[in-house]
PDB file of N, CA, C and O in Angstrom:
ATOM      1  N   MET A   1      -0.103   6.642  -4.683  1.00  0.00           N
ATOM      2  CA  MET A   1      -0.607   7.301  -3.495  1.00  0.00           C
ATOM      3  C   MET A   1       0.248   8.538  -3.222  1.00  0.00           C
ATOM      4  O   MET A   1       1.467   8.493  -3.358  1.00  0.00           O
ATOM      5  N   LYS A   2      -0.395   9.603  -2.835  1.00  0.00           N
ATOM      6  CA  LYS A   2       0.321  10.828  -2.509  1.00  0.00           C
ATOM      7  C   LYS A   2       1.080  10.656  -1.197  1.00  0.00           C
ATOM      8  O   LYS A   2       0.677   9.901  -0.315  1.00  0.00           O
ATOM      9  N   LEU A   3       2.164  11.395  -1.088  1.00  0.00           N
ATOM     10  CA  LEU A   3       3.002  11.355   0.107  1.00  0.00           C
ATOM     11  C   LEU A   3       2.174  11.641   1.364  1.00  0.00           C
ATOM     12  O   LEU A   3       2.298  10.936   2.373  1.00  0.00           O
ATOM     13  N   GLU A   4       1.335  12.662   1.319  1.00  0.00           N
ATOM     14  CA  GLU A   4       0.548  13.051   2.479  1.00  0.00           C
ATOM     15  C   GLU A   4      -0.352  11.912   2.956  1.00  0.00           C
ATOM     16  O   GLU A   4      -0.497  11.677   4.149  1.00  0.00           O
ATOM     17  N   GLN A   5      -0.968  11.226   2.002  1.00  0.00           N
ATOM     18  CA  GLN A   5      -1.843  10.100   2.340  1.00  0.00           C
ATOM     19  C   GLN A   5      -1.055   8.954   2.954  1.00  0.00           C
ATOM     20  O   GLN A   5      -1.495   8.324   3.918  1.00  0.00           O
ATOM     21  N   ALA A   6       0.100   8.669   2.386  1.00  0.00           N
ATOM     22  CA  ALA A   6       0.939   7.578   2.893  1.00  0.00           C
ATOM     23  C   ALA A   6       1.396   7.858   4.325  1.00  0.00           C
ATOM     24  O   ALA A   6       1.359   6.968   5.180  1.00  0.00           O
ATOM     25  N   VAL A   7       1.812   9.087   4.592  1.00  0.00           N
ATOM     26  CA  VAL A   7       2.218   9.468   5.950  1.00  0.00           C
ATOM     27  C   VAL A   7       1.057   9.234   6.914  1.00  0.00           C
ATOM     28  O   VAL A   7       1.232   8.664   7.992  1.00  0.00           O
ATOM     29  N   GLY A   8      -0.123   9.671   6.526  1.00  0.00           N
ATOM     30  CA  GLY A   8      -1.294   9.508   7.380  1.00  0.00           C
ATOM     31  C   GLY A   8      -1.622   8.059   7.673  1.00  0.00           C
ATOM     32  O   GLY A   8      -1.925   7.692   8.811  1.00  0.00           O
ATOM     33  N   LEU A   9      -1.549   7.215   6.653  1.00  0.00           N
ATOM     34  CA  LEU A   9      -1.844   5.795   6.846  1.00  0.00           C
ATOM     35  C   LEU A   9      -0.840   5.126   7.773  1.00  0.00           C
ATOM     36  O   LEU A   9      -1.224   4.349   8.659  1.00  0.00           O
ATOM     37  N   VAL A  10       0.426   5.425   7.583  1.00  0.00           N
ATOM     38  CA  VAL A  10       1.464   4.815   8.423  1.00  0.00           C
ATOM     39  C   VAL A  10       1.339   5.315   9.865  1.00  0.00           C
ATOM     40  O   VAL A  10       1.435   4.530  10.817  1.00  0.00           O
ATOM     41  N   LEU A  11       1.088   6.593  10.031  1.00  0.00           N
ATOM     42  CA  LEU A  11       0.905   7.152  11.375  1.00  0.00           C
ATOM     43  C   LEU A  11      -0.270   6.492  12.073  1.00  0.00           C
ATOM     44  O   LEU A  11      -0.154   6.027  13.223  1.00  0.00           O
ATOM     45  N   ARG A  12      -1.410   6.441  11.410  1.00  0.00           N
ATOM     46  CA  ARG A  12      -2.604   5.837  12.011  1.00  0.00           C
ATOM     47  C   ARG A  12      -2.370   4.361  12.340  1.00  0.00           C
ATOM     48  O   ARG A  12      -2.769   3.881  13.400  1.00  0.00           O
ATOM     49  N   LYS A  13      -1.726   3.648  11.422  1.00  0.00           N
ATOM     50  CA  LYS A  13      -1.455   2.222  11.647  1.00  0.00           C
ATOM     51  C   LYS A  13      -0.664   2.012  12.937  1.00  0.00           C
ATOM     52  O   LYS A  13      -1.063   1.211  13.792  1.00  0.00           O
ATOM     53  N   HIS A  14       0.418   2.736  13.086  1.00  0.00           N
ATOM     54  CA  HIS A  14       1.261   2.543  14.269  1.00  0.00           C
ATOM     55  C   HIS A  14       0.602   3.069  15.539  1.00  0.00           C
ATOM     56  O   HIS A  14       0.788   2.494  16.611  1.00  0.00           O
ATOM     57  N   ARG A  15      -0.180   4.111  15.415  1.00  0.00           N
ATOM     58  CA  ARG A  15      -0.886   4.631  16.595  1.00  0.00           C
ATOM     59  C   ARG A  15      -1.899   3.603  17.088  1.00  0.00           C
ATOM     60  O   ARG A  15      -1.999   3.341  18.288  1.00  0.00           O
ATOM     61  N   THR A  16      -2.614   2.990  16.167  1.00  0.00           N
ATOM     62  CA  THR A  16      -3.624   2.002  16.581  1.00  0.00           C
ATOM     63  C   THR A  16      -2.970   0.710  17.070  1.00  0.00           C
ATOM     64  O   THR A  16      -3.482   0.088  17.996  1.00  0.00           O
ATOM     65  N   VAL A  17      -1.852   0.315  16.466  1.00  0.00           N
ATOM     66  CA  VAL A  17      -1.121  -0.867  16.948  1.00  0.00           C
ATOM     67  C   VAL A  17      -0.695  -0.666  18.403  1.00  0.00           C
ATOM     68  O   VAL A  17      -0.789  -1.577  19.222  1.00  0.00           O
ATOM     69  N   GLU A  18      -0.247   0.529  18.722  1.00  0.00           N
ATOM     70  CA  GLU A  18       0.178   0.844  20.090  1.00  0.00           C
ATOM     71  C   GLU A  18      -1.006   1.162  21.009  1.00  0.00           C
ATOM     72  O   GLU A  18      -0.811   1.420  22.195  1.00  0.00           O
ATOM     73  N   LYS A  19      -2.218   1.146  20.435  1.00  0.00           N
ATOM     74  CA  LYS A  19      -3.449   1.433  21.194  1.00  0.00           C
ATOM     75  C   LYS A  19      -3.374   2.798  21.887  1.00  0.00           C
ATOM     76  O   LYS A  19      -3.694   2.950  23.062  1.00  0.00           O
ATOM     77  N   ILE A  20      -2.945   3.782  21.093  1.00  0.00           N
ATOM     78  CA  ILE A  20      -2.849   5.157  21.581  1.00  0.00           C
ATOM     79  C   ILE A  20      -3.879   5.997  20.830  1.00  0.00           C
ATOM     80  O   ILE A  20      -3.913   5.973  19.602  1.00  0.00           O
ATOM     81  N   SER A  21      -4.694   6.721  21.544  1.00  0.00           N
ATOM     82  CA  SER A  21      -5.663   7.615  20.900  1.00  0.00           C
ATOM     83  C   SER A  21      -4.938   8.840  20.357  1.00  0.00           C
ATOM     84  O   SER A  21      -3.799   9.134  20.737  1.00  0.00           O
ATOM     85  N   GLN A  22      -5.612   9.548  19.481  1.00  0.00           N
ATOM     86  CA  GLN A  22      -5.034  10.802  18.983  1.00  0.00           C
ATOM     87  C   GLN A  22      -4.793  11.755  20.144  1.00  0.00           C
ATOM     88  O   GLN A  22      -3.769  12.436  20.194  1.00  0.00           O
ATOM     89  N   PHE A  23      -5.729  11.789  21.070  1.00  0.00           N
ATOM     90  CA  PHE A  23      -5.610  12.675  22.225  1.00  0.00           C
ATOM     91  C   PHE A  23      -4.366  12.326  23.043  1.00  0.00           C
ATOM     92  O   PHE A  23      -3.586  13.203  23.421  1.00  0.00           O
ATOM     93  N   LYS A  24      -4.164  11.030  23.302  1.00  0.00           N
ATOM     94  CA  LYS A  24      -3.009  10.616  24.100  1.00  0.00           C
ATOM     95  C   LYS A  24      -1.695  10.887  23.364  1.00  0.00           C
ATOM     96  O   LYS A  24      -0.736  11.355  23.967  1.00  0.00           O
ATOM     97  N   LEU A  25      -1.661  10.612  22.061  1.00  0.00           N
ATOM     98  CA  LEU A  25      -0.448  10.889  21.289  1.00  0.00           C
ATOM     99  C   LEU A  25      -0.148  12.386  21.311  1.00  0.00           C
ATOM    100  O   LEU A  25       1.005  12.789  21.449  1.00  0.00           O
ATOM    101  N   ALA A  26      -1.173  13.187  21.199  1.00  0.00           N
ATOM    102  CA  ALA A  26      -0.989  14.638  21.262  1.00  0.00           C
ATOM    103  C   ALA A  26      -0.406  15.046  22.611  1.00  0.00           C
ATOM    104  O   ALA A  26       0.535  15.845  22.681  1.00  0.00           O
ATOM    105  N   LYS A  27      -0.940  14.479  23.664  1.00  0.00           N
ATOM    106  CA  LYS A  27      -0.457  14.806  25.009  1.00  0.00           C
ATOM    107  C   LYS A  27       0.999  14.369  25.193  1.00  0.00           C
ATOM    108  O   LYS A  27       1.811  15.099  25.754  1.00  0.00           O
ATOM    109  N   LEU A  28       1.336  13.183  24.701  1.00  0.00           N
ATOM    110  CA  LEU A  28       2.704  12.668  24.821  1.00  0.00           C
ATOM    111  C   LEU A  28       3.711  13.500  24.037  1.00  0.00           C
ATOM    112  O   LEU A  28       4.854  13.673  24.468  1.00  0.00           O
ATOM    113  N   THR A  29       3.291  13.992  22.873  1.00  0.00           N
ATOM    114  CA  THR A  29       4.219  14.686  21.972  1.00  0.00           C
ATOM    115  C   THR A  29       4.214  16.202  22.140  1.00  0.00           C
ATOM    116  O   THR A  29       5.129  16.868  21.663  1.00  0.00           O
ATOM    117  N   GLY A  30       3.185  16.731  22.750  1.00  0.00           N
ATOM    118  CA  GLY A  30       3.075  18.183  22.880  1.00  0.00           C
ATOM    119  C   GLY A  30       2.399  18.841  21.692  1.00  0.00           C
ATOM    120  O   GLY A  30       2.319  20.063  21.615  1.00  0.00           O
ATOM    121  N   TYR A  31       1.923  18.029  20.742  1.00  0.00           N
ATOM    122  CA  TYR A  31       1.195  18.560  19.596  1.00  0.00           C
ATOM    123  C   TYR A  31      -0.292  18.579  19.909  1.00  0.00           C
ATOM    124  O   TYR A  31      -0.773  17.860  20.777  1.00  0.00           O
ATOM    125  N   ASP A  32      -1.025  19.377  19.183  1.00  0.00           N
ATOM    126  CA  ASP A  32      -2.472  19.447  19.349  1.00  0.00           C
ATOM    127  C   ASP A  32      -3.121  18.225  18.710  1.00  0.00           C
ATOM    128  O   ASP A  32      -2.648  17.728  17.691  1.00  0.00           O
ATOM    129  N   ARG A  33      -4.213  17.737  19.292  1.00  0.00           N
ATOM    130  CA  ARG A  33      -4.909  16.583  18.754  1.00  0.00           C
ATOM    131  C   ARG A  33      -5.382  16.840  17.332  1.00  0.00           C
ATOM    132  O   ARG A  33      -5.336  15.954  16.476  1.00  0.00           O
ATOM    133  N   SER A  34      -5.783  18.054  17.051  1.00  0.00           N
ATOM    134  CA  SER A  34      -6.238  18.371  15.692  1.00  0.00           C
ATOM    135  C   SER A  34      -5.096  18.278  14.684  1.00  0.00           C
ATOM    136  O   SER A  34      -5.316  17.917  13.531  1.00  0.00           O
ATOM    137  N   PHE A  35      -3.864  18.559  15.116  1.00  0.00           N
ATOM    138  CA  PHE A  35      -2.702  18.420  14.236  1.00  0.00           C
ATOM    139  C   PHE A  35      -2.463  16.947  13.909  1.00  0.00           C
ATOM    140  O   PHE A  35      -2.209  16.592  12.757  1.00  0.00           O
ATOM    141  N   ILE A  36      -2.592  16.085  14.904  1.00  0.00           N
ATOM    142  CA  ILE A  36      -2.459  14.637  14.686  1.00  0.00           C
ATOM    143  C   ILE A  36      -3.515  14.189  13.681  1.00  0.00           C
ATOM    144  O   ILE A  36      -3.231  13.431  12.748  1.00  0.00           O
ATOM    145  N   SER A  37      -4.727  14.676  13.851  1.00  0.00           N
ATOM    146  CA  SER A  37      -5.813  14.336  12.939  1.00  0.00           C
ATOM    147  C   SER A  37      -5.519  14.807  11.514  1.00  0.00           C
ATOM    148  O   SER A  37      -5.741  14.070  10.551  1.00  0.00           O
ATOM    149  N   LEU A  38      -5.022  16.018  11.372  1.00  0.00           N
ATOM    150  CA  LEU A  38      -4.674  16.552  10.050  1.00  0.00           C
ATOM    151  C   LEU A  38      -3.589  15.700   9.388  1.00  0.00           C
ATOM    152  O   LEU A  38      -3.660  15.438   8.184  1.00  0.00           O
ATOM    153  N   LEU A  39      -2.607  15.275  10.166  1.00  0.00           N
ATOM    154  CA  LEU A  39      -1.560  14.405   9.624  1.00  0.00           C
ATOM    155  C   LEU A  39      -2.162  13.092   9.126  1.00  0.00           C
ATOM    156  O   LEU A  39      -1.867  12.635   8.019  1.00  0.00           O
ATOM    157  N   GLU A  40      -3.011  12.483   9.947  1.00  0.00           N
ATOM    158  CA  GLU A  40      -3.597  11.191   9.589  1.00  0.00           C
ATOM    159  C   GLU A  40      -4.528  11.281   8.381  1.00  0.00           C
ATOM    160  O   GLU A  40      -4.663  10.323   7.637  1.00  0.00           O
ATOM    161  N   ARG A  41      -5.132  12.429   8.180  1.00  0.00           N
ATOM    162  CA  ARG A  41      -6.019  12.610   7.032  1.00  0.00           C
ATOM    163  C   ARG A  41      -5.280  13.102   5.789  1.00  0.00           C
ATOM    164  O   ARG A  41      -5.887  13.339   4.754  1.00  0.00           O
ATOM    165  N   GLY A  42      -3.975  13.245   5.907  1.00  0.00           N
ATOM    166  CA  GLY A  42      -3.176  13.660   4.756  1.00  0.00           C
ATOM    167  C   GLY A  42      -3.309  15.119   4.401  1.00  0.00           C
ATOM    168  O   GLY A  42      -3.044  15.517   3.272  1.00  0.00           O
ATOM    169  N   GLN A  43      -3.694  15.922   5.366  1.00  0.00           N
ATOM    170  CA  GLN A  43      -3.863  17.348   5.098  1.00  0.00           C
ATOM    171  C   GLN A  43      -2.670  18.187   5.553  1.00  0.00           C
ATOM    172  O   GLN A  43      -2.642  19.388   5.313  1.00  0.00           O
ATOM    173  N   ARG A  44      -1.732  17.535   6.202  1.00  0.00           N
ATOM    174  CA  ARG A  44      -0.480  18.178   6.599  1.00  0.00           C
ATOM    175  C   ARG A  44       0.643  17.160   6.426  1.00  0.00           C
ATOM    176  O   ARG A  44       0.424  15.963   6.503  1.00  0.00           O
ATOM    177  N   VAL A  45       1.847  17.665   6.211  1.00  0.00           N
ATOM    178  CA  VAL A  45       3.033  16.818   6.113  1.00  0.00           C
ATOM    179  C   VAL A  45       3.931  17.172   7.289  1.00  0.00           C
ATOM    180  O   VAL A  45       4.249  18.350   7.494  1.00  0.00           O
ATOM    181  N   PRO A  46       4.360  16.176   8.063  1.00  0.00           N
ATOM    182  CA  PRO A  46       5.196  16.485   9.220  1.00  0.00           C
ATOM    183  C   PRO A  46       6.623  16.840   8.822  1.00  0.00           C
ATOM    184  O   PRO A  46       7.141  16.364   7.814  1.00  0.00           O
ATOM    185  N   SER A  47       7.239  17.679   9.633  1.00  0.00           N
ATOM    186  CA  SER A  47       8.661  17.979   9.451  1.00  0.00           C
ATOM    187  C   SER A  47       9.460  16.765   9.918  1.00  0.00           C
ATOM    188  O   SER A  47       8.931  15.852  10.555  1.00  0.00           O
ATOM    189  N   VAL A  48      10.741  16.777   9.632  1.00  0.00           N
ATOM    190  CA  VAL A  48      11.619  15.697  10.097  1.00  0.00           C
ATOM    191  C   VAL A  48      11.605  15.654  11.626  1.00  0.00           C
ATOM    192  O   VAL A  48      11.517  14.579  12.230  1.00  0.00           O
ATOM    193  N   LYS A  49      11.648  16.816  12.257  1.00  0.00           N
ATOM    194  CA  LYS A  49      11.598  16.869  13.722  1.00  0.00           C
ATOM    195  C   LYS A  49      10.316  16.230  14.242  1.00  0.00           C
ATOM    196  O   LYS A  49      10.338  15.455  15.198  1.00  0.00           O
ATOM    197  N   THR A  50       9.200  16.525  13.609  1.00  0.00           N
ATOM    198  CA  THR A  50       7.916  15.964  14.028  1.00  0.00           C
ATOM    199  C   THR A  50       7.915  14.451  13.879  1.00  0.00           C
ATOM    200  O   THR A  50       7.412  13.734  14.749  1.00  0.00           O
ATOM    201  N   ILE A  51       8.481  13.945  12.797  1.00  0.00           N
ATOM    202  CA  ILE A  51       8.570  12.489  12.608  1.00  0.00           C
ATOM    203  C   ILE A  51       9.365  11.867  13.745  1.00  0.00           C
ATOM    204  O   ILE A  51       8.966  10.830  14.296  1.00  0.00           O
ATOM    205  N   PHE A  52      10.468  12.479  14.126  1.00  0.00           N
ATOM    206  CA  PHE A  52      11.266  11.952  15.229  1.00  0.00           C
ATOM    207  C   PHE A  52      10.477  11.942  16.531  1.00  0.00           C
ATOM    208  O   PHE A  52      10.531  10.974  17.290  1.00  0.00           O
ATOM    209  N   VAL A  53       9.743  13.000  16.803  1.00  0.00           N
ATOM    210  CA  VAL A  53       8.958  13.085  18.040  1.00  0.00           C
ATOM    211  C   VAL A  53       7.841  12.033  18.025  1.00  0.00           C
ATOM    212  O   VAL A  53       7.639  11.314  19.016  1.00  0.00           O
ATOM    213  N   LEU A  54       7.121  11.936  16.930  1.00  0.00           N
ATOM    214  CA  LEU A  54       6.013  10.976  16.848  1.00  0.00           C
ATOM    215  C   LEU A  54       6.500   9.537  16.968  1.00  0.00           C
ATOM    216  O   LEU A  54       5.927   8.747  17.730  1.00  0.00           O
ATOM    217  N   THR A  55       7.541   9.201  16.230  1.00  0.00           N
ATOM    218  CA  THR A  55       7.992   7.808  16.223  1.00  0.00           C
ATOM    219  C   THR A  55       8.568   7.381  17.571  1.00  0.00           C
ATOM    220  O   THR A  55       8.491   6.203  17.927  1.00  0.00           O
ATOM    221  N   GLU A  56       9.088   8.325  18.316  1.00  0.00           N
ATOM    222  CA  GLU A  56       9.587   8.001  19.660  1.00  0.00           C
ATOM    223  C   GLU A  56       8.461   7.402  20.512  1.00  0.00           C
ATOM    224  O   GLU A  56       8.683   6.472  21.280  1.00  0.00           O
ATOM    225  N   HIS A  57       7.259   7.909  20.347  1.00  0.00           N
ATOM    226  CA  HIS A  57       6.123   7.452  21.149  1.00  0.00           C
ATOM    227  C   HIS A  57       5.344   6.322  20.480  1.00  0.00           C
ATOM    228  O   HIS A  57       4.454   5.733  21.097  1.00  0.00           O
ATOM    229  N   LEU A  58       5.686   6.001  19.253  1.00  0.00           N
ATOM    230  CA  LEU A  58       5.033   4.903  18.539  1.00  0.00           C
ATOM    231  C   LEU A  58       5.895   3.641  18.524  1.00  0.00           C
ATOM    232  O   LEU A  58       5.529   2.651  17.886  1.00  0.00           O
ATOM    233  N   GLN A  59       7.016   3.702  19.213  1.00  0.00           N
ATOM    234  CA  GLN A  59       7.900   2.539  19.355  1.00  0.00           C
ATOM    235  C   GLN A  59       8.467   2.040  18.021  1.00  0.00           C
ATOM    236  O   GLN A  59       8.640   0.837  17.821  1.00  0.00           O
ATOM    237  N   ILE A  60       8.709   2.963  17.104  1.00  0.00           N
ATOM    238  CA  ILE A  60       9.373   2.623  15.844  1.00  0.00           C
ATOM    239  C   ILE A  60      10.460   3.659  15.586  1.00  0.00           C
ATOM    240  O   ILE A  60      10.438   4.744  16.162  1.00  0.00           O
ATOM    241  N   SER A  61      11.368   3.321  14.721  1.00  0.00           N
ATOM    242  CA  SER A  61      12.422   4.273  14.384  1.00  0.00           C
ATOM    243  C   SER A  61      11.922   5.211  13.285  1.00  0.00           C
ATOM    244  O   SER A  61      11.042   4.843  12.494  1.00  0.00           O
ATOM    245  N   PRO A  62      12.483   6.398  13.238  1.00  0.00           N
ATOM    246  CA  PRO A  62      12.121   7.308  12.143  1.00  0.00           C
ATOM    247  C   PRO A  62      12.388   6.680  10.778  1.00  0.00           C
ATOM    248  O   PRO A  62      11.596   6.851   9.848  1.00  0.00           O
ATOM    249  N   SER A  63      13.466   5.921  10.663  1.00  0.00           N
ATOM    250  CA  SER A  63      13.785   5.306   9.367  1.00  0.00           C
ATOM    251  C   SER A  63      12.755   4.253   8.979  1.00  0.00           C
ATOM    252  O   SER A  63      12.404   4.128   7.807  1.00  0.00           O
ATOM    253  N   GLN A  64      12.242   3.507   9.958  1.00  0.00           N
ATOM    254  CA  GLN A  64      11.189   2.530   9.658  1.00  0.00           C
ATOM    255  C   GLN A  64       9.936   3.243   9.171  1.00  0.00           C
ATOM    256  O   GLN A  64       9.296   2.815   8.210  1.00  0.00           O
ATOM    257  N   PHE A  65       9.591   4.335   9.826  1.00  0.00           N
ATOM    258  CA  PHE A  65       8.424   5.129   9.442  1.00  0.00           C
ATOM    259  C   PHE A  65       8.566   5.598   7.991  1.00  0.00           C
ATOM    260  O   PHE A  65       7.674   5.400   7.168  1.00  0.00           O
ATOM    261  N   ILE A  66       9.724   6.189   7.678  1.00  0.00           N
ATOM    262  CA  ILE A  66       9.978   6.692   6.327  1.00  0.00           C
ATOM    263  C   ILE A  66       9.965   5.555   5.312  1.00  0.00           C
ATOM    264  O   ILE A  66       9.405   5.694   4.218  1.00  0.00           O
ATOM    265  N   ASP A  67      10.563   4.419   5.663  1.00  0.00           N
ATOM    266  CA  ASP A  67      10.575   3.265   4.748  1.00  0.00           C
ATOM    267  C   ASP A  67       9.156   2.809   4.418  1.00  0.00           C
ATOM    268  O   ASP A  67       8.845   2.493   3.267  1.00  0.00           O
ATOM    269  N   GLU A  68       8.289   2.750   5.433  1.00  0.00           N
ATOM    270  CA  GLU A  68       6.904   2.322   5.198  1.00  0.00           C
ATOM    271  C   GLU A  68       6.154   3.323   4.321  1.00  0.00           C
ATOM    272  O   GLU A  68       5.379   2.932   3.451  1.00  0.00           O
ATOM    273  N   VAL A  69       6.378   4.602   4.562  1.00  0.00           N
ATOM    274  CA  VAL A  69       5.767   5.638   3.724  1.00  0.00           C
ATOM    275  C   VAL A  69       6.271   5.493   2.294  1.00  0.00           C
ATOM    276  O   VAL A  69       5.494   5.508   1.334  1.00  0.00           O
ATOM    277  N   HIS A  70       7.567   5.312   2.146  1.00  0.00           N
ATOM    278  CA  HIS A  70       8.183   5.175   0.828  1.00  0.00           C
ATOM    279  C   HIS A  70       7.602   3.978   0.076  1.00  0.00           C
ATOM    280  O   HIS A  70       7.327   4.067  -1.130  1.00  0.00           O
ATOM    281  N   GLU A  71       7.412   2.866   0.767  1.00  0.00           N
ATOM    282  CA  GLU A  71       6.831   1.675   0.132  1.00  0.00           C
ATOM    283  C   GLU A  71       5.434   1.955  -0.410  1.00  0.00           C
ATOM    284  O   GLU A  71       5.092   1.521  -1.513  1.00  0.00           O
ATOM    285  N   LEU A  72       4.624   2.678   0.362  1.00  0.00           N
ATOM    286  CA  LEU A  72       3.262   2.996  -0.088  1.00  0.00           C
ATOM    287  C   LEU A  72       3.290   3.919  -1.303  1.00  0.00           C
ATOM    288  O   LEU A  72       2.540   3.714  -2.259  1.00  0.00           O
ATOM    289  N   VAL A  73       4.143   4.912  -1.261  1.00  0.00           N
ATOM    290  CA  VAL A  73       4.238   5.848  -2.383  1.00  0.00           C
ATOM    291  C   VAL A  73       4.769   5.124  -3.609  1.00  0.00           C
ATOM    292  O   VAL A  73       4.233   5.263  -4.708  1.00  0.00           O
ATOM    293  N   ASP A  74       5.809   4.320  -3.434  1.00  0.00           N
ATOM    294  CA  ASP A  74       6.398   3.574  -4.548  1.00  0.00           C
ATOM    295  C   ASP A  74       5.440   2.539  -5.125  1.00  0.00           C
ATOM    296  O   ASP A  74       5.409   2.332  -6.328  1.00  0.00           O
ATOM    297  N   SER A  75       4.673   1.873  -4.272  1.00  0.00           N
ATOM    298  CA  SER A  75       3.766   0.836  -4.772  1.00  0.00           C
ATOM    299  C   SER A  75       2.733   1.442  -5.710  1.00  0.00           C
ATOM    300  O   SER A  75       2.346   0.840  -6.695  1.00  0.00           O
ATOM    301  N   ASP A  76       2.317   2.649  -5.417  1.00  0.00           N
ATOM    302  CA  ASP A  76       1.362   3.338  -6.263  1.00  0.00           C
ATOM    303  C   ASP A  76       2.010   3.708  -7.598  1.00  0.00           C
ATOM    304  O   ASP A  76       1.394   3.595  -8.657  1.00  0.00           O
ATOM    305  N   ILE A  77       3.251   4.147  -7.563  1.00  0.00           N
ATOM    306  CA  ILE A  77       3.964   4.513  -8.777  1.00  0.00           C
ATOM    307  C   ILE A  77       4.128   3.278  -9.665  1.00  0.00           C
ATOM    308  O   ILE A  77       3.948   3.333 -10.868  1.00  0.00           O
ATOM    309  N   MET A  78       4.445   2.165  -9.049  1.00  0.00           N
ATOM    310  CA  MET A  78       4.664   0.926  -9.807  1.00  0.00           C
ATOM    311  C   MET A  78       3.402   0.498 -10.552  1.00  0.00           C
ATOM    312  O   MET A  78       3.473  -0.086 -11.617  1.00  0.00           O
ATOM    313  N   GLU A  79       2.222   0.780  -9.986  1.00  0.00           N
ATOM    314  CA  GLU A  79       0.972   0.394 -10.635  1.00  0.00           C
ATOM    315  C   GLU A  79       0.789   1.085 -11.969  1.00  0.00           C
ATOM    316  O   GLU A  79       0.104   0.589 -12.842  1.00  0.00           O
ATOM    317  N   TYR A  80       1.386   2.250 -12.158  1.00  0.00           N
ATOM    318  CA  TYR A  80       1.208   3.020 -13.387  1.00  0.00           C
ATOM    319  C   TYR A  80       2.300   2.765 -14.407  1.00  0.00           C
ATOM    320  O   TYR A  80       2.257   3.272 -15.497  1.00  0.00           O
ATOM    321  N   ASP A  81       3.331   2.021 -14.035  1.00  0.00           N
ATOM    322  CA  ASP A  81       4.430   1.731 -14.972  1.00  0.00           C
ATOM    323  C   ASP A  81       4.043   0.689 -15.991  1.00  0.00           C
ATOM    324  O   ASP A  81       3.216  -0.110 -15.846  1.00  0.00           O
TER     325      ASP A  81
END
């Protein structure tokens, strides 16, 4: 799985677990709702600062977010070994 896709899946997963809409997450973080959508669809990659801002409102640590993304990317790599 590509990094962009993994970021999007992890972001969407935690946003839905917290029952936060894209609109509400955008309002909480100061980002545009369309930017949240682009991230979730794997069309943009967030900066480290953006990850910190997003995870603050998703009730997870930035390191947990990165670990989950890493697991998805690695699991895909392992399938081809």
